[in-house]
Amino acid sequence: MSDKSVNSAPVTGEERGEGKFPKGLVLRLFAYLVAGHLFAGFLYLLFMLGGQNQ
């Protein structure tokens, strides 16, 4: 028998950074939230301007 199962345990966030999210994930999530809100605001503006012309 080998101790391979003991050494190959997956590294969790608690062991790596005390429960914090990885920095890349936080930046990507922030970028998606900003881009999503900008896109939603653009669509809202289009519908508001389009509704005024009727």
Short mmCIF file of C-alpha atoms in Angstrom, two decimals:
data_model
loop_
_atom_site.label_atom_id
_atom_site.label_comp_id
_atom_site.label_asym_id
_atom_site.label_seq_id
_atom_site.Cartn_x
_atom_site.Cartn_y
_atom_site.Cartn_z
CA MET A 1 0.00 0.00 0.00
CA SER A 2 1.12 3.53 -0.68
CA ASP A 3 0.30 6.87 0.92
CA LYS A 4 -0.71 8.34 -2.41
CA SER A 5 -4.29 9.04 -1.30
CA VAL A 6 -3.05 11.16 1.61
CA ASN A 7 -0.80 13.36 -0.55
CA SER A 8 -3.21 13.75 -3.47
CA ALA A 9 -5.99 15.44 -1.53
CA PRO A 10 -7.40 18.47 -3.37
CA VAL A 11 -6.35 21.87 -2.08
CA THR A 12 -9.35 23.78 -0.83
CA GLY A 13 -9.77 27.52 -0.52
CA GLU A 14 -9.44 27.30 3.25
CA GLU A 15 -6.01 25.76 2.98
CA ARG A 16 -4.90 28.15 0.25
CA GLY A 17 -6.25 31.51 1.39
CA GLU A 18 -8.41 31.12 4.48
CA GLY A 19 -11.70 30.98 2.57
CA LYS A 20 -11.02 33.87 0.18
CA PHE A 21 -11.86 33.74 -3.51
CA PRO A 22 -8.98 33.56 -6.00
CA LYS A 23 -8.00 37.02 -7.26
CA GLY A 24 -8.61 36.13 -10.93
CA LEU A 25 -12.13 34.95 -10.19
CA VAL A 26 -12.99 38.16 -8.33
CA LEU A 27 -11.67 40.35 -11.16
CA ARG A 28 -13.53 38.33 -13.80
CA LEU A 29 -16.76 38.43 -11.79
CA PHE A 30 -16.43 42.20 -11.32
CA ALA A 31 -15.77 42.68 -15.05
CA TYR A 32 -18.81 40.56 -15.98
CA LEU A 33 -21.03 42.49 -13.56
CA VAL A 34 -19.89 45.86 -14.92
CA ALA A 35 -20.23 44.74 -18.55
CA GLY A 36 -23.65 43.21 -17.86
CA HIS A 37 -24.95 46.38 -16.25
CA LEU A 38 -23.58 48.54 -19.06
CA PHE A 39 -25.28 46.30 -21.64
CA ALA A 40 -28.55 46.35 -19.69
CA GLY A 41 -28.36 50.14 -19.42
CA PHE A 42 -27.76 50.42 -23.16
CA LEU A 43 -30.79 48.24 -23.91
CA TYR A 44 -32.88 50.29 -21.48
CA LEU A 45 -31.79 53.49 -23.20
CA LEU A 46 -32.66 52.06 -26.62
CA PHE A 47 -36.13 51.05 -25.49
CA MET A 48 -36.78 54.39 -23.77
CA LEU A 49 -35.70 56.39 -26.84
CA GLY A 50 -37.61 54.06 -29.16
CA GLY A 51 -40.78 54.42 -27.07
CA GLN A 52 -40.67 58.22 -27.27
CA ASN A 53 -40.85 58.21 -31.06
CA GLN A 54 -44.25 56.56 -31.20
#
